[in-house]
mmCIF file of C-alpha atoms in Angstrom:
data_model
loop_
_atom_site.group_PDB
_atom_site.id
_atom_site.type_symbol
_atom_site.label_atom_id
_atom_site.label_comp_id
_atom_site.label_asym_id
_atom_site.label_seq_id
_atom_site.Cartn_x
_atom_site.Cartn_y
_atom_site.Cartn_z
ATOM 1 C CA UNK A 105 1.901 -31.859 -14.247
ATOM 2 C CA UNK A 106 -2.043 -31.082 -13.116
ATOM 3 C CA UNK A 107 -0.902 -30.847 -9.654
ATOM 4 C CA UNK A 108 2.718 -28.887 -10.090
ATOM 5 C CA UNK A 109 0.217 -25.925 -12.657
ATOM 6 C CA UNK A 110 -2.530 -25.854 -9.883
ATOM 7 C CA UNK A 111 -0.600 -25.139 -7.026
ATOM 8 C CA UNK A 112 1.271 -22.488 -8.951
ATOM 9 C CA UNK A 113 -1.562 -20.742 -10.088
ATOM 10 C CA UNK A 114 -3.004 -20.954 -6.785
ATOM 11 C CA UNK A 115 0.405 -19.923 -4.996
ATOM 12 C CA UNK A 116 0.889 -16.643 -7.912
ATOM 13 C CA UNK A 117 -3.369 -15.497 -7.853
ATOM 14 C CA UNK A 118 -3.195 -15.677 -4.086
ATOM 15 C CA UNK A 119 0.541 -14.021 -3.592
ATOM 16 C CA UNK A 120 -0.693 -11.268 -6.241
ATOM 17 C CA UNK A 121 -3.853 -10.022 -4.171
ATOM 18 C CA UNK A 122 -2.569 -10.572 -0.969
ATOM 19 C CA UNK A 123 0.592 -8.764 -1.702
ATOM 20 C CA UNK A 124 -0.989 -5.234 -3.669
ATOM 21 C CA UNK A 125 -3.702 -5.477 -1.051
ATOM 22 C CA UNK A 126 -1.309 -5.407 1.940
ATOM 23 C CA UNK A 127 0.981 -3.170 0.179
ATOM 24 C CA UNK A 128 -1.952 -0.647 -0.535
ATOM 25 C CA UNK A 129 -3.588 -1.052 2.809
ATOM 26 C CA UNK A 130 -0.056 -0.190 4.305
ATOM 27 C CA UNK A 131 0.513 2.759 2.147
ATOM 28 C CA UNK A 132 -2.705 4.359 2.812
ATOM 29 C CA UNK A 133 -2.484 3.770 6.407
ATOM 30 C CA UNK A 134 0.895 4.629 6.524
ATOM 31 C CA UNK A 135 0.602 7.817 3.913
ATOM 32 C CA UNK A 136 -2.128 9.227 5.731
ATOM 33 C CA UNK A 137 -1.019 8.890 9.462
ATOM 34 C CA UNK A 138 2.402 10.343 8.153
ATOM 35 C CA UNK A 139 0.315 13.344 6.247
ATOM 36 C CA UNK A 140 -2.205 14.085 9.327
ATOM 37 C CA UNK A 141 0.911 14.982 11.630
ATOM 38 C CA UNK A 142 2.787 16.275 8.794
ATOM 39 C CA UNK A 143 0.129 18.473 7.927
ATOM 40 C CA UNK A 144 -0.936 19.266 11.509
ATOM 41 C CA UNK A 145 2.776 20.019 12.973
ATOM 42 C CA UNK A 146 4.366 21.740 9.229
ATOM 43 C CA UNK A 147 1.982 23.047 8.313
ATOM 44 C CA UNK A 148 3.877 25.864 6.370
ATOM 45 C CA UNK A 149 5.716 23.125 4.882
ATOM 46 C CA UNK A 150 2.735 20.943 3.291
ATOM 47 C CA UNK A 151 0.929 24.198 2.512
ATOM 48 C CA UNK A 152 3.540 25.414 0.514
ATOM 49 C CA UNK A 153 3.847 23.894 -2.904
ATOM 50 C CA UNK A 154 -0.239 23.853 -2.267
ATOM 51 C CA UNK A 155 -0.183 27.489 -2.748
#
């Protein structure tokens, strides 16, 4: 029962970080190289709802 409750908190608390951390790490690398060439090559597209 020890081992079984050990091994699934271990599996869940390390899943949990290393999944939002990846995931976040990806988005912002993946939101901001997809916004500096957005921005860069539309940029009367981005600029618009800006102004």
């Amino acid at each position: 029962e020890n081992d079984g409750d050990d091994e699934k908190s271990e599996g869940d608390s390390i899943d949990y970080p290393t999944s939002e951390g990846d995931n976040d790490a990806d988005n912002e690398d993946e939101e901001e190289s997809s916004d500096k060439p957005f921005k860069e090559g539309e940029t009367t597209a981005t600029p618009l709802p800006f102004g």
